[in-house]
mmCIF file of C-alpha atoms in Angstrom:
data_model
loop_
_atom_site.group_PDB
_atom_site.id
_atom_site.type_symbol
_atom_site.label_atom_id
_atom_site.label_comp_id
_atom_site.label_asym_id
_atom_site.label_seq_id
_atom_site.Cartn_x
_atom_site.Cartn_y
_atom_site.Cartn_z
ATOM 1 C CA UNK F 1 -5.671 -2.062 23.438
ATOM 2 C CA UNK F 2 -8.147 -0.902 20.802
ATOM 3 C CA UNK F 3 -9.110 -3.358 17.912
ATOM 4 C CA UNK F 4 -8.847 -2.664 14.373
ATOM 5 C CA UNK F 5 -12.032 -2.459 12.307
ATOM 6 C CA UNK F 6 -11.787 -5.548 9.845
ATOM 7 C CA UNK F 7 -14.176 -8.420 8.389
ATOM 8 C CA UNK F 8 -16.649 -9.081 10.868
ATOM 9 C CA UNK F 9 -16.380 -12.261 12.864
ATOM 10 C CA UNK F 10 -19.421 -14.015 13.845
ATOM 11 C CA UNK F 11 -19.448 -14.369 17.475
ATOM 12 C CA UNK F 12 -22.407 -16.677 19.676
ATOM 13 C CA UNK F 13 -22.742 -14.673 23.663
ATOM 14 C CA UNK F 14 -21.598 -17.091 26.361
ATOM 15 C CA UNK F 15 -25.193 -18.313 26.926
ATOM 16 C CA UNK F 16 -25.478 -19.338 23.534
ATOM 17 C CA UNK F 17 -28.851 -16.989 23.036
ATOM 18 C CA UNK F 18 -27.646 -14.682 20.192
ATOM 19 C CA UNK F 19 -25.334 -14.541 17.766
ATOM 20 C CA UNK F 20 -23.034 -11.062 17.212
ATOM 21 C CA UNK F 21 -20.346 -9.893 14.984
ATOM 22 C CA UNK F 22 -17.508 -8.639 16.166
ATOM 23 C CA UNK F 23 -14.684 -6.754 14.177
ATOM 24 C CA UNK F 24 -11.547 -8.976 13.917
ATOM 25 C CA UNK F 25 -8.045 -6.463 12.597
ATOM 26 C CA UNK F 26 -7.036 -6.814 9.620
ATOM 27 C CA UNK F 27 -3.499 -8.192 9.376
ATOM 28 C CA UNK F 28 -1.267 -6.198 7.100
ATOM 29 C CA UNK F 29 0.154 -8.808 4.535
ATOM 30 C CA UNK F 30 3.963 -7.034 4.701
ATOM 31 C CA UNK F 31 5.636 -8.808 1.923
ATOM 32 C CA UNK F 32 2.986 -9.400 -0.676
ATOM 33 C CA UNK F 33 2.372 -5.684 0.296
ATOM 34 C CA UNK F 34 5.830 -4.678 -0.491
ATOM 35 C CA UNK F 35 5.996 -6.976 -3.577
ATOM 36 C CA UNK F 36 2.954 -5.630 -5.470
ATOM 37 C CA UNK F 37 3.385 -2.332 -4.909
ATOM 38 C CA UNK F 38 7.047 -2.427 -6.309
ATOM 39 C CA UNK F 39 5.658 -4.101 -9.045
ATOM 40 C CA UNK F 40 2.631 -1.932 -9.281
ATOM 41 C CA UNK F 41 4.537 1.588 -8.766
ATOM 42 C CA UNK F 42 6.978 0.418 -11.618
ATOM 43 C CA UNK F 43 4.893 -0.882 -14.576
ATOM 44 C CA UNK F 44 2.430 2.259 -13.709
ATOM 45 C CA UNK F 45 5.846 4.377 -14.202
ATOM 46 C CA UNK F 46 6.498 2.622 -17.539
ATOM 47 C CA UNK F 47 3.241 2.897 -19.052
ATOM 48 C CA UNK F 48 3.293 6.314 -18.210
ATOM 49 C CA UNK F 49 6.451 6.974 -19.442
ATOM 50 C CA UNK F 50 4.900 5.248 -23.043
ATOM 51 C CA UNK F 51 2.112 7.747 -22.983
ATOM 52 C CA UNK F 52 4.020 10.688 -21.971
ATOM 53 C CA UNK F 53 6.965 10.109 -24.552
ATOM 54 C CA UNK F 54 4.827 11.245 -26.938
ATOM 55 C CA UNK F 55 5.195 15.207 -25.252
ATOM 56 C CA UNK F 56 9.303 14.841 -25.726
ATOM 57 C CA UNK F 57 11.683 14.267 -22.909
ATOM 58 C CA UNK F 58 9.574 16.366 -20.299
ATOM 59 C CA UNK F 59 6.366 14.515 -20.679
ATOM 60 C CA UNK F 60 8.314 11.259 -20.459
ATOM 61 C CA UNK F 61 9.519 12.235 -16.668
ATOM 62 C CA UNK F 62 5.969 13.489 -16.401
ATOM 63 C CA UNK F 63 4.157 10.638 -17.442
ATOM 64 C CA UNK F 64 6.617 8.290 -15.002
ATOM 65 C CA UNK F 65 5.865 10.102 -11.958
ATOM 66 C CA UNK F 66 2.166 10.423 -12.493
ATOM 67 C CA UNK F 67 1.834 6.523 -14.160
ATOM 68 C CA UNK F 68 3.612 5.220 -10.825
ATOM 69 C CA UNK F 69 1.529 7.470 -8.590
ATOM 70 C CA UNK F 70 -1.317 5.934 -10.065
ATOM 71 C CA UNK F 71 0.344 2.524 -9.492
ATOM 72 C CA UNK F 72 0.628 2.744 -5.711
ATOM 73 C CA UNK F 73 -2.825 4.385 -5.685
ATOM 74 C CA UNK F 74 -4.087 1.003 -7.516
ATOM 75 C CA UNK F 75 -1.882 -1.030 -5.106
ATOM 76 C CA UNK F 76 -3.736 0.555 -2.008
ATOM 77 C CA UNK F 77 -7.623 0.399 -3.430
ATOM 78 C CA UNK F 78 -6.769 -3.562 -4.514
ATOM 79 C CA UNK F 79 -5.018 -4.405 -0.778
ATOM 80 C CA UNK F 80 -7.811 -2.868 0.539
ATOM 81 C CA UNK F 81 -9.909 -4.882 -1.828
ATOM 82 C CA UNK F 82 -8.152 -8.288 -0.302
ATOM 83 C CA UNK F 83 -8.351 -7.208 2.810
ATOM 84 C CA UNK F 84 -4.295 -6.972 3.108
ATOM 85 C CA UNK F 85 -4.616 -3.425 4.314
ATOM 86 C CA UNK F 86 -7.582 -2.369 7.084
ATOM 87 C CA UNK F 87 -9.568 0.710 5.283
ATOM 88 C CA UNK F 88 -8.236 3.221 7.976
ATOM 89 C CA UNK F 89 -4.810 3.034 6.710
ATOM 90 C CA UNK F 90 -5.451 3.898 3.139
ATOM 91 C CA UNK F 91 -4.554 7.552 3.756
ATOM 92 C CA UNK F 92 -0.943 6.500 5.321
ATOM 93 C CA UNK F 93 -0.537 3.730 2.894
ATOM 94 C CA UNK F 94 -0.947 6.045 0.288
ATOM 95 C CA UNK F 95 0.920 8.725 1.574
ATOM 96 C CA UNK F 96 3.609 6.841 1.670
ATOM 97 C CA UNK F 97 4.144 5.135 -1.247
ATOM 98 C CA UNK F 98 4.183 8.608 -3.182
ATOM 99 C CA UNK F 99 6.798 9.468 -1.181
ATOM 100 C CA UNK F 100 8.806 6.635 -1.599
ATOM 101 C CA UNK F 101 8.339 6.812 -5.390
ATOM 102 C CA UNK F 102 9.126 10.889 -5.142
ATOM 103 C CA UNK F 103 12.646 9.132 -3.319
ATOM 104 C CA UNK F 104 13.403 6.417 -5.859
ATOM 105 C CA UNK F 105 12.330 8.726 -9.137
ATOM 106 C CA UNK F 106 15.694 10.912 -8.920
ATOM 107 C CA UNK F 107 17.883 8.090 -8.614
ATOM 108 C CA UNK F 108 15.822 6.110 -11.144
ATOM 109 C CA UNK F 109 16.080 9.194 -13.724
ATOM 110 C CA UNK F 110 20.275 9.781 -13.238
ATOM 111 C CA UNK F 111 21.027 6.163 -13.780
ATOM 112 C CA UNK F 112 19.215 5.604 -16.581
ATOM 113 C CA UNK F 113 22.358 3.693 -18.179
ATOM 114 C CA UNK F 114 21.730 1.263 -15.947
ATOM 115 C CA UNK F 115 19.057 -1.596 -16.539
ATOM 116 C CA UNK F 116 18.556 -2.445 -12.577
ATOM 117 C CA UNK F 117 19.055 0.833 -10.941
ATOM 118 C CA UNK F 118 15.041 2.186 -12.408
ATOM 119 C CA UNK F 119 14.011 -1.270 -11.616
ATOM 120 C CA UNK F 120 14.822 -1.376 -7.909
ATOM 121 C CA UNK F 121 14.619 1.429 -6.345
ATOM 122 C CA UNK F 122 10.874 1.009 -7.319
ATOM 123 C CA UNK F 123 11.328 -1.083 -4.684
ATOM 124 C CA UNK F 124 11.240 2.037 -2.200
ATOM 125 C CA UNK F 125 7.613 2.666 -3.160
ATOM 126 C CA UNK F 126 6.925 -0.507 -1.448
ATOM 127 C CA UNK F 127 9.308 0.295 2.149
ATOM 128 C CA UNK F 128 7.610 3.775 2.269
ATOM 129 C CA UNK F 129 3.160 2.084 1.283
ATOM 130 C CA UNK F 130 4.673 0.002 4.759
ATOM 131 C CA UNK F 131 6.309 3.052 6.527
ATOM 132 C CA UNK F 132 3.390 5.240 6.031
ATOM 133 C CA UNK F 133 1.369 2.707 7.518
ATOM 134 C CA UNK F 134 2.882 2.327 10.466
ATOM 135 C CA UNK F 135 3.048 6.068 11.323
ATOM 136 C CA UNK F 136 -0.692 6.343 10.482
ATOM 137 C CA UNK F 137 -0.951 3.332 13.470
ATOM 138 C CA UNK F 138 0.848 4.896 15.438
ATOM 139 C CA UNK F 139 -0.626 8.364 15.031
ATOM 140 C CA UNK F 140 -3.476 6.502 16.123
ATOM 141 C CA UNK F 141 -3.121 4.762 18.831
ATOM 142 C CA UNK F 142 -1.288 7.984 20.598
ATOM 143 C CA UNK F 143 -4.528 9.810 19.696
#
């Protein structure tokens, strides 16, 4: 089993003569993980829905998708920044959670009427940050 680069762990040798670091993994942090990049995914979509209202109805949709893209790309350079997410699974983190926002957007857009619908199926940036990292792990460790 291959170990996940992380924070380094100091680490004395068994005769006590030197001290090394070893990498510990980085635990992935699944529910704050989820949590913040709901949160982060949605109030990126609503600021740039603010910003883009001001192009009519098109650069309202506009400015959602691209606000909450830049939301989960915020939500994966801060968990990388708290070490909740190792630095190798950026790519699949981030991959992910634009596709999971690309998923929610359509049903957020048709049920507008509806105060909840927009606001959770944010959610399913979140589920696809966490699916995207595990197929990056697993891509991998088959490699």
């Amino acid at each position: 089993m291959r170990r996940q680069a992380g924070r380094p762990q100091l680490k004395r040798d068994p005769l006590g003569e030197q001290t090394t670091f070893e990498n510990k993994p980085t635990p992935l942090k699944r529910i704050p993980v989820f949590l913040a990049t709901w949160v982060l995914a949605g109030l990126g979509a609503v600021v740039g829905s603010i910003l883009g209202s001001a192009a009519g109805k098109p650069g309202l949709f506009a400015g959602a998708g691209i606000g909450g893209g830049f939301g989960v790309g915020a939500a994966v350079v801060v968990f990388t920044k708290l070490h909740w997410l190792a630095p190798e699974d950026r790519g699949g983190a981030f991959v992910g959670g634009i596709v999971g926002f690309a998923v929610a957007a359509p049903f957020a857009v048709t049920n507008l009427h509806t105060p909840m619908t927009p606001v959770l199926t944010c959610g399913l940036a979140g589920v696809g940050l966490l699916l995207g990292v595990g197929v990056a792990r697993g891509w991998r460790r088959s490699s």
